[in-house]
């Protein structure tokens, strides 16, 4: 996938002090009101039972981890059931088991069948969890897609099933162009809506995989299949599109050349590429219509020593907050396992993915465990809190005139290491005058194997404090180093979550000074 080299997790010398500049009021380029389900999940269809079990044997670890997130915002993370196996998943009303994966003699998963009990398994999710169901497009079997859509609408409460997708990453098969994709997708969505008597737009369009070409006037850029090109081709002529989804994976191990550069220092922020699409979709479908419907750091199931590290936690935190500042409504972090049908030359084979936040079952890639990256979603949940009127802005390095945060053009002396976000809550007396919270990230890489003193940077937040005499509270996202893979040594506010629940004493700092020290490979949430 194409990359725009922005804001890497850096390993160069640290900027020692950063004085954040005001004004303290809500910036003009702040986001829309944030969705409390900003940090959501995409679960590969074929692996849904590995993650959540079934009615007779629920996976308590997974359910506890989701419950922790709901407790912080009052709203469960949304679950998209889909991924590459959705295009080989079929409905069987007579099937006794919830989910059956057909695996051939070579160990390759060929297809998945789900039956009525599958919806009971979905019912294990925390109360109030909204679900998106991904239908098969690749087989060009309309009746099969209709039967799955009907089964989902009959098997799930109407308030739970919030959208349907037709196809996963259709820009990777059947030589789709925006027009012939629209001809098929639009017809199917219209006919399914009529057959199932949908009263409002119910479909999430696109779910495409390829990055926008850069520069935007590159040959082929305007002919890419994506949300905007499909809308331009008339995909919503029948008014069936509720929202748009595109997928992002910064790196890949689907083949050896791409695997070679999928390293921890190379994790980068590149969502600026999507800004024109985000703006266009919001203008056409509504302010909350653009989602990142599937994403992670490294496609084809991640990279050991990269996607399962504390560095991934910092990358997830920054990526999610930055996306929110660009008006991406929700991001669905993909969870699953390696699949032979993705690529014959991929690095990973079997077990669960290295980019998963946790392993709900024992598998060839490791024991049941919670990885450091899970803590990033706890940080995000507490940043959002229970407010329904929160907005975010990127305070540092901030925005160029064209909306980009490419740091070199702004003279970012930290070379992308230091990042700051502010959160304004219109429910509070300070409203838009002062932020309610700040997120301060030091993305300089420090590994546990290094013998030098751990660098740190000082953020001066005095410009954003309403009363410099009043103490504020700090919670820290910490680990021994960016390369750490163990969840039992990485902490959020002093607590570990390796068992699925918080253990250890909650650690909060009370501080009056506006100077906040943040170590390399650390992030803090400031409650003002």
Coordinates of C-alpha atoms in Angstrom, one line a residue:
X1 CA 0.0 0.0 0.0
X2 CA 1.2 3.5 -0.7
X3 CA 2.6 5.5 2.2
X4 CA 2.9 9.2 3.0
X5 CA 5.8 9.4 5.5
X6 CA 4.2 11.4 8.3
X7 CA 4.8 11.3 12.0
X8 CA 6.7 8.0 12.5
X9 CA 7.3 6.4 15.9
X10 CA 10.8 8.0 16.0
X11 CA 14.1 7.0 17.4
X12 CA 16.0 10.3 17.0
X13 CA 17.0 12.7 19.7
X14 CA 14.1 14.1 21.8
X15 CA 12.9 17.7 21.9
X16 CA 13.2 18.4 25.6
X17 CA 10.4 21.0 26.1
X18 CA 7.3 21.8 24.1
X19 CA 5.2 24.8 25.1
X20 CA 1.7 24.4 23.7
X21 CA 0.4 27.5 22.2
X22 CA -3.2 28.8 22.6
X23 CA -5.7 30.2 22.3
X24 CA -7.5 27.9 24.8
X25 CA -10.8 28.0 23.0
X26 CA -12.2 25.3 20.7
X27 CA -10.2 25.6 17.4
X28 CA -12.1 26.3 14.2
X29 CA -10.8 23.1 12.8
X30 CA -12.0 20.9 15.7
X31 CA -13.9 17.8 14.9
X32 CA -17.6 17.2 15.0
X33 CA -19.1 15.7 18.2
X34 CA -17.3 12.5 18.9
X35 CA -19.1 9.1 18.8
X36 CA -18.7 7.3 22.1
X37 CA -18.1 4.1 20.0
X38 CA -15.1 5.8 18.3
X39 CA -12.9 2.9 19.1
X40 CA -14.7 -0.2 17.8
X41 CA -13.9 -3.6 16.4
X42 CA -14.0 -5.6 13.2
X43 CA -14.1 -9.4 13.9
X44 CA -13.3 -11.8 11.1
X45 CA -16.4 -13.8 10.5
X46 CA -14.7 -17.2 10.5
X47 CA -13.1 -16.4 13.9
X48 CA -16.1 -15.0 15.7
X49 CA -16.5 -18.0 17.9
X50 CA -12.8 -18.1 18.8
X51 CA -13.3 -14.6 20.2
X52 CA -16.7 -14.8 21.9
X53 CA -17.6 -18.5 22.2
X54 CA -21.2 -19.6 22.1
X55 CA -24.1 -19.8 24.5
X56 CA -22.9 -23.1 26.0
X57 CA -19.3 -21.9 26.3
X58 CA -18.9 -18.1 26.2
X59 CA -15.4 -16.6 26.2
X60 CA -15.4 -14.7 29.4
X61 CA -12.0 -13.0 28.7
X62 CA -13.4 -11.3 25.5
X63 CA -16.6 -10.3 27.2
X64 CA -14.8 -8.8 30.2
X65 CA -12.5 -6.8 28.0
X66 CA -15.5 -5.4 26.1
X67 CA -17.3 -4.7 29.3
X68 CA -14.3 -2.6 30.5
X69 CA -14.6 -0.4 27.5
X70 CA -18.4 0.0 27.9
X71 CA -17.9 1.0 31.5
X72 CA -15.8 4.0 30.5
X73 CA -18.2 5.6 28.0
X74 CA -21.6 4.0 28.8
X75 CA -21.7 2.8 25.2
X76 CA -20.3 -0.5 23.9
X77 CA -17.8 -0.7 21.1
X78 CA -19.5 -1.5 17.8
X79 CA -18.8 -4.9 16.3
X80 CA -18.5 -5.3 12.5
X81 CA -18.7 -9.0 11.7
X82 CA -16.8 -9.4 8.4
X83 CA -13.5 -9.4 6.7
X84 CA -12.1 -11.5 3.8
X85 CA -14.0 -14.6 5.0
X86 CA -17.4 -12.7 4.6
X87 CA -17.1 -13.3 0.9
X88 CA -17.0 -17.1 1.5
X89 CA -19.6 -17.2 4.4
X90 CA -23.0 -18.8 3.7
X91 CA -26.2 -19.1 5.6
X92 CA -27.7 -22.6 6.4
X93 CA -31.0 -22.4 8.3
X94 CA -30.8 -26.2 9.0
X95 CA -27.3 -26.1 10.6
X96 CA -27.2 -27.2 14.2
X97 CA -23.9 -25.4 15.2
X98 CA -23.5 -21.7 15.3
X99 CA -20.5 -21.6 12.9
X100 CA -18.7 -24.2 10.9
X101 CA -15.4 -23.6 9.1
X102 CA -14.5 -26.0 6.3
X103 CA -10.8 -26.6 6.3
X104 CA -9.2 -28.6 3.6
X105 CA -6.5 -31.3 3.9
X106 CA -3.8 -28.7 3.6
X107 CA -5.2 -26.8 6.6
X108 CA -6.5 -23.9 4.5
X109 CA -9.9 -22.4 5.4
X110 CA -12.1 -22.7 2.3
X111 CA -15.5 -21.4 3.5
X112 CA -17.7 -20.7 6.5
X113 CA -21.3 -21.6 7.2
X114 CA -23.4 -20.1 10.0
X115 CA -26.8 -21.2 11.3
X116 CA -29.5 -19.9 13.6
X117 CA -27.4 -20.4 16.7
X118 CA -24.9 -17.9 15.4
X119 CA -27.2 -15.0 16.4
X120 CA -27.4 -16.4 19.9
X121 CA -23.6 -16.1 20.0
X122 CA -23.8 -12.5 18.9
X123 CA -26.3 -12.0 21.7
X124 CA -23.4 -12.6 24.2
X125 CA -22.0 -9.2 23.4
X126 CA -22.5 -6.5 26.0
X127 CA -26.0 -5.1 26.1
X128 CA -26.5 -2.3 23.6
X129 CA -23.7 -3.5 21.3
X130 CA -24.4 -2.4 17.7
X131 CA -23.5 -4.8 14.9
X132 CA -22.7 -4.4 11.2
X133 CA -23.0 -7.6 9.1
X134 CA -20.8 -8.2 6.1
X135 CA -22.5 -10.1 3.2
X136 CA -20.9 -12.0 0.3
X137 CA -20.4 -10.2 -3.0
X138 CA -17.5 -12.0 -4.6
X139 CA -19.6 -15.1 -5.6
X140 CA -22.2 -12.8 -7.3
X141 CA -24.9 -14.8 -5.7
X142 CA -27.7 -12.3 -4.9
X143 CA -30.0 -14.9 -3.3
X144 CA -27.2 -15.9 -1.0
X145 CA -26.6 -12.3 0.1
X146 CA -30.4 -11.8 0.5
X147 CA -30.7 -15.0 2.7
X148 CA -27.9 -13.8 5.0
X149 CA -29.4 -10.3 5.2
X150 CA -32.8 -11.8 6.0
X151 CA -31.3 -14.2 8.6
X152 CA -29.5 -11.3 10.3
X153 CA -32.6 -9.1 10.4
X154 CA -34.7 -11.9 11.8
X155 CA -32.0 -13.2 14.2
X156 CA -30.9 -9.8 15.8
X157 CA -33.0 -7.1 17.4
X158 CA -33.6 -4.2 15.0
X159 CA -31.8 -1.8 17.3
X160 CA -28.7 -4.0 17.3
X161 CA -28.3 -4.6 13.6
X162 CA -27.4 -1.1 12.4
X163 CA -25.9 -1.7 9.0
X164 CA -25.2 -4.2 6.3
X165 CA -22.1 -4.3 4.0
X166 CA -22.1 -6.0 0.6
X167 CA -18.6 -7.4 0.0
X168 CA -15.3 -7.0 1.6
X169 CA -12.6 -5.1 -0.2
X170 CA -14.2 -5.4 -3.6
X171 CA -11.4 -3.4 -5.2
X172 CA -9.4 -6.7 -4.9
X173 CA -11.6 -8.9 -7.0
X174 CA -13.8 -9.2 -10.1
X175 CA -12.0 -6.2 -11.8
X176 CA -14.6 -3.9 -10.4
X177 CA -14.7 -0.3 -11.6
X178 CA -16.8 2.4 -9.8
X179 CA -19.5 2.0 -12.5
X180 CA -19.8 -1.8 -12.7
X181 CA -19.5 -2.1 -8.9
X182 CA -22.3 0.4 -8.6
X183 CA -24.5 -1.4 -11.1
X184 CA -24.3 -4.6 -9.0
X185 CA -24.0 -3.2 -5.5
X186 CA -26.7 -0.6 -6.0
X187 CA -29.1 -3.0 -7.5
X188 CA -28.6 -5.5 -4.7
X189 CA -28.9 -2.9 -1.9
X190 CA -32.1 -1.6 -3.5
X191 CA -33.7 -5.0 -3.9
X192 CA -32.6 -6.2 -0.4
X193 CA -34.1 -3.1 1.1
X194 CA -37.4 -3.7 -0.7
X195 CA -37.5 -7.4 0.1
X196 CA -36.8 -6.8 3.8
X197 CA -38.9 -3.6 4.0
X198 CA -36.2 -1.4 5.3
X199 CA -37.6 2.0 6.3
X200 CA -34.4 3.9 6.1
X201 CA -30.9 3.7 4.5
X202 CA -29.2 0.6 6.0
X203 CA -26.1 -0.1 3.9
X204 CA -22.5 0.8 4.4
X205 CA -20.9 1.2 1.0
X206 CA -17.4 0.4 -0.3
X207 CA -15.3 -1.4 2.4
X208 CA -12.4 -0.9 -0.1
X209 CA -8.8 -1.7 0.7
X210 CA -6.5 0.4 -1.5
X211 CA -5.0 3.7 -0.3
X212 CA -5.8 6.9 -2.2
X213 CA -3.2 7.5 -4.8
X214 CA -0.8 10.5 -4.1
X215 CA -0.7 13.0 -5.5
X216 CA -4.4 13.1 -6.1
X217 CA -3.9 13.9 -9.8
X218 CA -1.8 10.8 -10.4
X219 CA -2.9 8.6 -13.3
X220 CA -5.6 6.3 -12.1
X221 CA -6.4 8.3 -9.0
X222 CA -9.9 9.3 -10.2
X223 CA -10.8 5.8 -11.4
X224 CA -10.0 4.1 -8.1
X225 CA -13.0 2.3 -6.5
X226 CA -13.8 4.0 -3.3
X227 CA -16.6 5.7 -1.5
X228 CA -16.5 8.9 -3.5
X229 CA -16.1 7.3 -6.9
X230 CA -19.0 4.9 -6.1
X231 CA -21.2 7.8 -5.0
X232 CA -20.3 9.7 -8.2
X233 CA -21.3 6.6 -10.2
X234 CA -24.8 6.6 -8.6
X235 CA -24.5 3.9 -6.0
X236 CA -26.9 5.9 -3.8
X237 CA -29.5 6.7 -6.4
X238 CA -32.0 4.6 -4.6
X239 CA -31.2 6.3 -1.3
X240 CA -30.0 3.1 0.4
X241 CA -26.6 4.2 1.6
X242 CA -26.3 5.1 5.3
X243 CA -22.5 5.4 5.6
X244 CA -19.2 4.7 3.9
X245 CA -16.3 2.5 5.0
X246 CA -12.8 2.3 3.8
X247 CA -10.0 0.1 5.1
X248 CA -6.4 1.1 6.1
X249 CA -3.3 -1.0 6.8
X250 CA -0.1 1.0 6.8
X251 CA 2.1 -2.0 6.2
X252 CA 1.7 -5.6 5.1
X253 CA 3.3 -9.0 5.4
X254 CA 1.3 -10.4 2.5
X255 CA 4.5 -10.9 0.5
X256 CA 8.3 -10.7 1.3
X257 CA 9.1 -7.3 -0.1
X258 CA 6.4 -5.6 2.0
X259 CA 7.2 -7.7 5.1
X260 CA 10.8 -6.4 5.1
X261 CA 9.7 -2.8 5.8
X262 CA 6.9 -3.7 8.3
X263 CA 9.0 -2.7 11.3
X264 CA 8.2 -0.9 14.6
X265 CA 10.0 2.4 13.8
X266 CA 8.1 2.6 10.4
X267 CA 4.6 2.7 11.9
X268 CA 3.3 6.0 10.6
X269 CA 0.3 8.3 10.6
X270 CA -0.9 8.6 7.0
X271 CA -4.6 9.3 7.3
X272 CA -4.1 12.7 5.7
X273 CA -4.4 10.8 2.4
X274 CA -8.2 10.3 3.1
X275 CA -9.0 14.0 3.9
X276 CA -10.7 14.8 0.5
X277 CA -12.8 11.6 0.7
X278 CA -13.8 12.3 4.3
X279 CA -15.0 15.8 3.4
X280 CA -16.8 14.6 0.3
X281 CA -18.6 11.7 2.0
X282 CA -19.7 13.9 4.9
X283 CA -21.1 16.5 2.6
X284 CA -23.1 13.9 0.7
X285 CA -24.2 11.5 3.4
X286 CA -24.0 13.4 6.7
X287 CA -21.4 14.5 9.3
X288 CA -21.0 11.0 10.8
X289 CA -21.0 9.0 7.6
X290 CA -17.3 8.3 7.1
X291 CA -15.8 5.3 8.9
X292 CA -12.6 3.3 8.9
X293 CA -14.5 0.0 8.8
X294 CA -11.4 -2.2 9.1
X295 CA -7.8 -1.3 10.0
X296 CA -4.7 -2.4 11.8
X297 CA -1.0 -1.8 11.6
X298 CA 0.2 -4.6 9.2
X299 CA -2.1 -6.5 6.9
X300 CA -2.2 -10.3 6.5
X301 CA -2.4 -10.7 10.3
X302 CA 0.3 -8.5 11.6
X303 CA 4.0 -8.9 12.3
X304 CA 5.5 -10.5 15.4
X305 CA 7.5 -7.9 17.4
X306 CA 5.6 -5.0 15.8
X307 CA 1.9 -5.5 16.0
X308 CA 1.9 -7.2 19.4
X309 CA 4.0 -4.6 21.2
X310 CA 3.6 -1.6 23.4
X311 CA 4.6 0.4 20.4
X312 CA 1.4 -0.8 18.7
X313 CA -0.6 0.6 21.7
X314 CA 1.0 4.1 21.1
X315 CA 0.3 3.8 17.4
X316 CA -3.3 2.8 17.9
X317 CA -3.8 5.7 20.4
X318 CA -2.4 8.3 18.0
X319 CA -4.1 6.9 14.9
X320 CA -7.5 6.8 16.6
X321 CA -7.3 10.3 18.0
X322 CA -5.8 11.7 14.8
X323 CA -8.6 10.1 12.7
X324 CA -11.2 11.5 15.1
X325 CA -9.7 15.0 14.6
X326 CA -10.2 14.5 10.8
X327 CA -13.9 13.6 11.4
X328 CA -13.7 9.9 11.0
X329 CA -16.7 8.8 13.0
X330 CA -15.6 5.3 14.1
X331 CA -12.6 3.0 13.5
X332 CA -13.0 -0.8 13.6
X333 CA -9.8 -2.5 14.7
X334 CA -9.6 -5.9 12.8
X335 CA -9.2 -9.1 14.8
X336 CA -8.9 -12.6 13.5
X337 CA -6.3 -15.0 12.2
X338 CA -4.0 -15.7 9.2
X339 CA -5.9 -17.0 6.1
X340 CA -4.3 -18.9 3.2
X341 CA -6.8 -17.3 0.8
X342 CA -5.3 -13.9 1.4
X343 CA -1.9 -14.6 -0.2
X344 CA 0.2 -17.6 -1.1
X345 CA 3.4 -15.8 -0.1
X346 CA 2.4 -14.2 3.2
X347 CA 4.5 -14.4 6.3
X348 CA 1.9 -15.8 8.7
X349 CA 0.2 -19.2 8.6
X350 CA -2.2 -20.5 11.2
X351 CA -3.2 -19.5 14.7
X352 CA -4.5 -16.1 15.6
X353 CA -3.2 -12.8 14.2
X354 CA -0.2 -11.0 15.7
X355 CA -2.2 -7.7 15.5
X356 CA -5.0 -9.0 17.8
X357 CA -5.5 -7.1 21.0
X358 CA -5.8 -10.4 22.9
X359 CA -5.8 -14.1 22.3
X360 CA -9.1 -15.5 23.6
X361 CA -7.9 -19.1 23.1
X362 CA -4.7 -21.0 23.1
X363 CA -3.3 -21.1 19.6
X364 CA 0.0 -21.8 17.7
X365 CA 1.1 -18.2 18.1
X366 CA 0.7 -18.0 21.8
X367 CA -1.2 -18.7 25.0
X368 CA -4.4 -16.9 26.1
X369 CA -3.3 -13.4 26.9
X370 CA -4.0 -9.7 26.6
X371 CA -1.5 -7.6 24.6
X372 CA -0.3 -4.1 25.5
X373 CA -2.4 -2.6 22.7
X374 CA -5.6 -3.2 24.6
X375 CA -4.6 -0.4 27.0
X376 CA -4.9 2.2 24.2
X377 CA -8.6 1.6 24.0
X378 CA -8.9 2.1 27.7
X379 CA -7.1 5.4 27.3
X380 CA -9.5 6.4 24.5
X381 CA -12.5 5.4 26.5
X382 CA -11.5 7.5 29.4
X383 CA -10.7 10.4 27.2
X384 CA -14.3 10.2 25.7
X385 CA -15.9 9.5 29.1
X386 CA -19.7 9.6 29.3
X387 CA -20.0 13.0 27.5
X388 CA -22.2 13.1 24.4
X389 CA -20.9 16.6 23.4
X390 CA -17.1 16.1 23.2
X391 CA -15.0 17.5 20.4
X392 CA -11.3 16.9 19.6
X393 CA -8.6 19.0 18.0
X394 CA -5.0 18.3 17.1
X395 CA -3.1 20.9 19.1
X396 CA 0.4 19.9 18.1
X397 CA 1.7 19.9 15.5
X398 CA -1.6 21.4 14.4
X399 CA -2.9 22.1 10.9
X400 CA -1.6 23.6 7.7
X401 CA -3.9 25.7 5.6
X402 CA -4.8 22.7 3.6
X403 CA -5.8 20.7 6.7
X404 CA -2.8 18.5 6.8
X405 CA -0.6 17.9 9.8
X406 CA 2.5 17.1 7.8
X407 CA 5.1 18.1 10.4
X408 CA 7.9 19.4 8.2
X409 CA 5.8 22.1 6.7
X410 CA 5.0 23.3 10.2
X411 CA 8.5 23.4 11.6
X412 CA 7.8 20.6 14.1
X413 CA 11.1 20.5 16.1
X414 CA 10.2 17.2 17.6
X415 CA 10.3 15.5 14.2
X416 CA 6.9 14.0 14.8
X417 CA 7.7 12.6 18.2
X418 CA 5.5 14.9 20.3
X419 CA 1.8 15.0 19.8
X420 CA -1.0 16.8 21.7
X421 CA -4.8 16.6 21.4
X422 CA -7.4 18.7 23.3
X423 CA -10.9 17.7 24.2
X424 CA -13.7 20.3 24.6
X425 CA -17.0 19.4 26.3
X426 CA -19.9 21.7 25.7
X427 CA -21.7 20.2 28.7
X428 CA -19.2 21.8 31.1
X429 CA -19.2 25.4 32.3
X430 CA -15.9 26.0 30.5
X431 CA -17.7 24.7 27.3
X432 CA -15.7 25.9 24.3
X433 CA -13.4 28.3 26.2
X434 CA -11.1 25.7 27.7
X435 CA -10.4 22.0 27.1
X436 CA -11.7 19.5 29.6
X437 CA -8.9 17.0 28.9
X438 CA -5.5 16.8 27.0
X439 CA -3.8 13.8 25.5
X440 CA 0.0 14.2 25.4
X441 CA 2.0 11.5 23.5
X442 CA 5.8 11.0 23.3
X443 CA 6.3 8.7 20.3
X444 CA 10.0 8.6 20.5
X445 CA 11.0 4.9 20.6
X446 CA 12.6 3.6 23.7
X447 CA 13.1 -0.2 23.9
X448 CA 13.5 -2.1 27.1
X449 CA 16.8 -3.5 25.8
X450 CA 18.4 0.0 25.7
X451 CA 20.9 0.8 28.4
X452 CA 20.9 4.6 28.1
X453 CA 18.7 6.7 30.4
X454 CA 15.2 6.9 29.1
X455 CA 14.6 10.2 27.4
X456 CA 11.7 12.4 28.4
X457 CA 10.0 15.5 27.1
X458 CA 8.2 18.3 29.0
X459 CA 4.9 19.6 27.8
X460 CA 4.0 23.1 29.0
X461 CA 0.1 23.3 29.1
X462 CA -0.2 26.6 30.8
X463 CA -2.1 28.2 27.8
X464 CA -4.9 25.7 28.2
X465 CA -5.5 26.0 32.0
X466 CA -8.4 28.1 33.2
X467 CA -7.0 28.3 36.7
X468 CA -3.3 27.7 37.1
X469 CA -3.6 27.3 40.9
X470 CA -6.1 24.5 40.7
X471 CA -4.6 21.0 40.7
X472 CA -5.3 18.7 37.8
X473 CA -5.1 14.9 37.4
X474 CA -2.8 12.8 35.2
X475 CA -3.1 9.1 34.2
X476 CA -0.3 7.4 32.3
X477 CA -0.1 4.7 29.6
X478 CA 3.2 3.1 30.4
X479 CA 5.5 0.1 29.6
X480 CA 9.1 -0.8 30.0
X481 CA 9.7 -0.1 26.3
X482 CA 8.0 0.1 22.9
X483 CA 9.2 -3.4 22.1
X484 CA 7.5 -5.1 25.1
X485 CA 5.0 -7.8 24.2
X486 CA 3.8 -8.8 27.7
X487 CA 0.5 -7.4 28.9
X488 CA 1.4 -8.0 32.5
X489 CA 4.1 -5.3 32.6
X490 CA 2.3 -2.6 30.7
X491 CA -0.1 -0.4 32.6
X492 CA -2.9 2.1 32.3
X493 CA -3.1 4.3 35.3
X494 CA -0.9 1.9 37.2
X495 CA -3.1 -1.1 36.6
X496 CA -2.6 -4.2 34.4
X497 CA -5.4 -5.9 32.5
X498 CA -3.7 -9.2 31.6
X499 CA -6.5 -11.2 33.2
X500 CA -9.3 -9.2 31.6
X501 CA -9.9 -7.1 34.7
X502 CA -7.9 -4.4 36.4
X503 CA -5.3 -5.6 38.9
X504 CA -3.1 -3.4 41.1
X505 CA -3.7 0.0 42.6
X506 CA -5.1 2.8 40.5
X507 CA -2.4 5.4 40.1
X508 CA -3.3 9.1 39.6
X509 CA -1.0 12.1 39.9
X510 CA -2.2 15.4 41.2
X511 CA -0.2 18.3 40.0
X512 CA -0.3 22.1 40.0
X513 CA 2.7 22.9 37.8
X514 CA 1.9 23.3 34.1
X515 CA 5.0 21.4 33.2
X516 CA 4.2 17.7 32.5
X517 CA 7.0 15.2 31.9
X518 CA 6.3 12.4 29.5
X519 CA 8.9 9.7 28.9
X520 CA 9.8 8.4 25.5
X521 CA 7.2 5.7 24.4
X522 CA 4.6 7.0 26.9
X523 CA 1.3 8.8 26.8
X524 CA -0.6 10.7 29.4
X525 CA -4.3 11.8 29.8
X526 CA -4.7 15.1 31.6
X527 CA -8.0 15.9 33.4
X528 CA -8.1 19.6 33.7

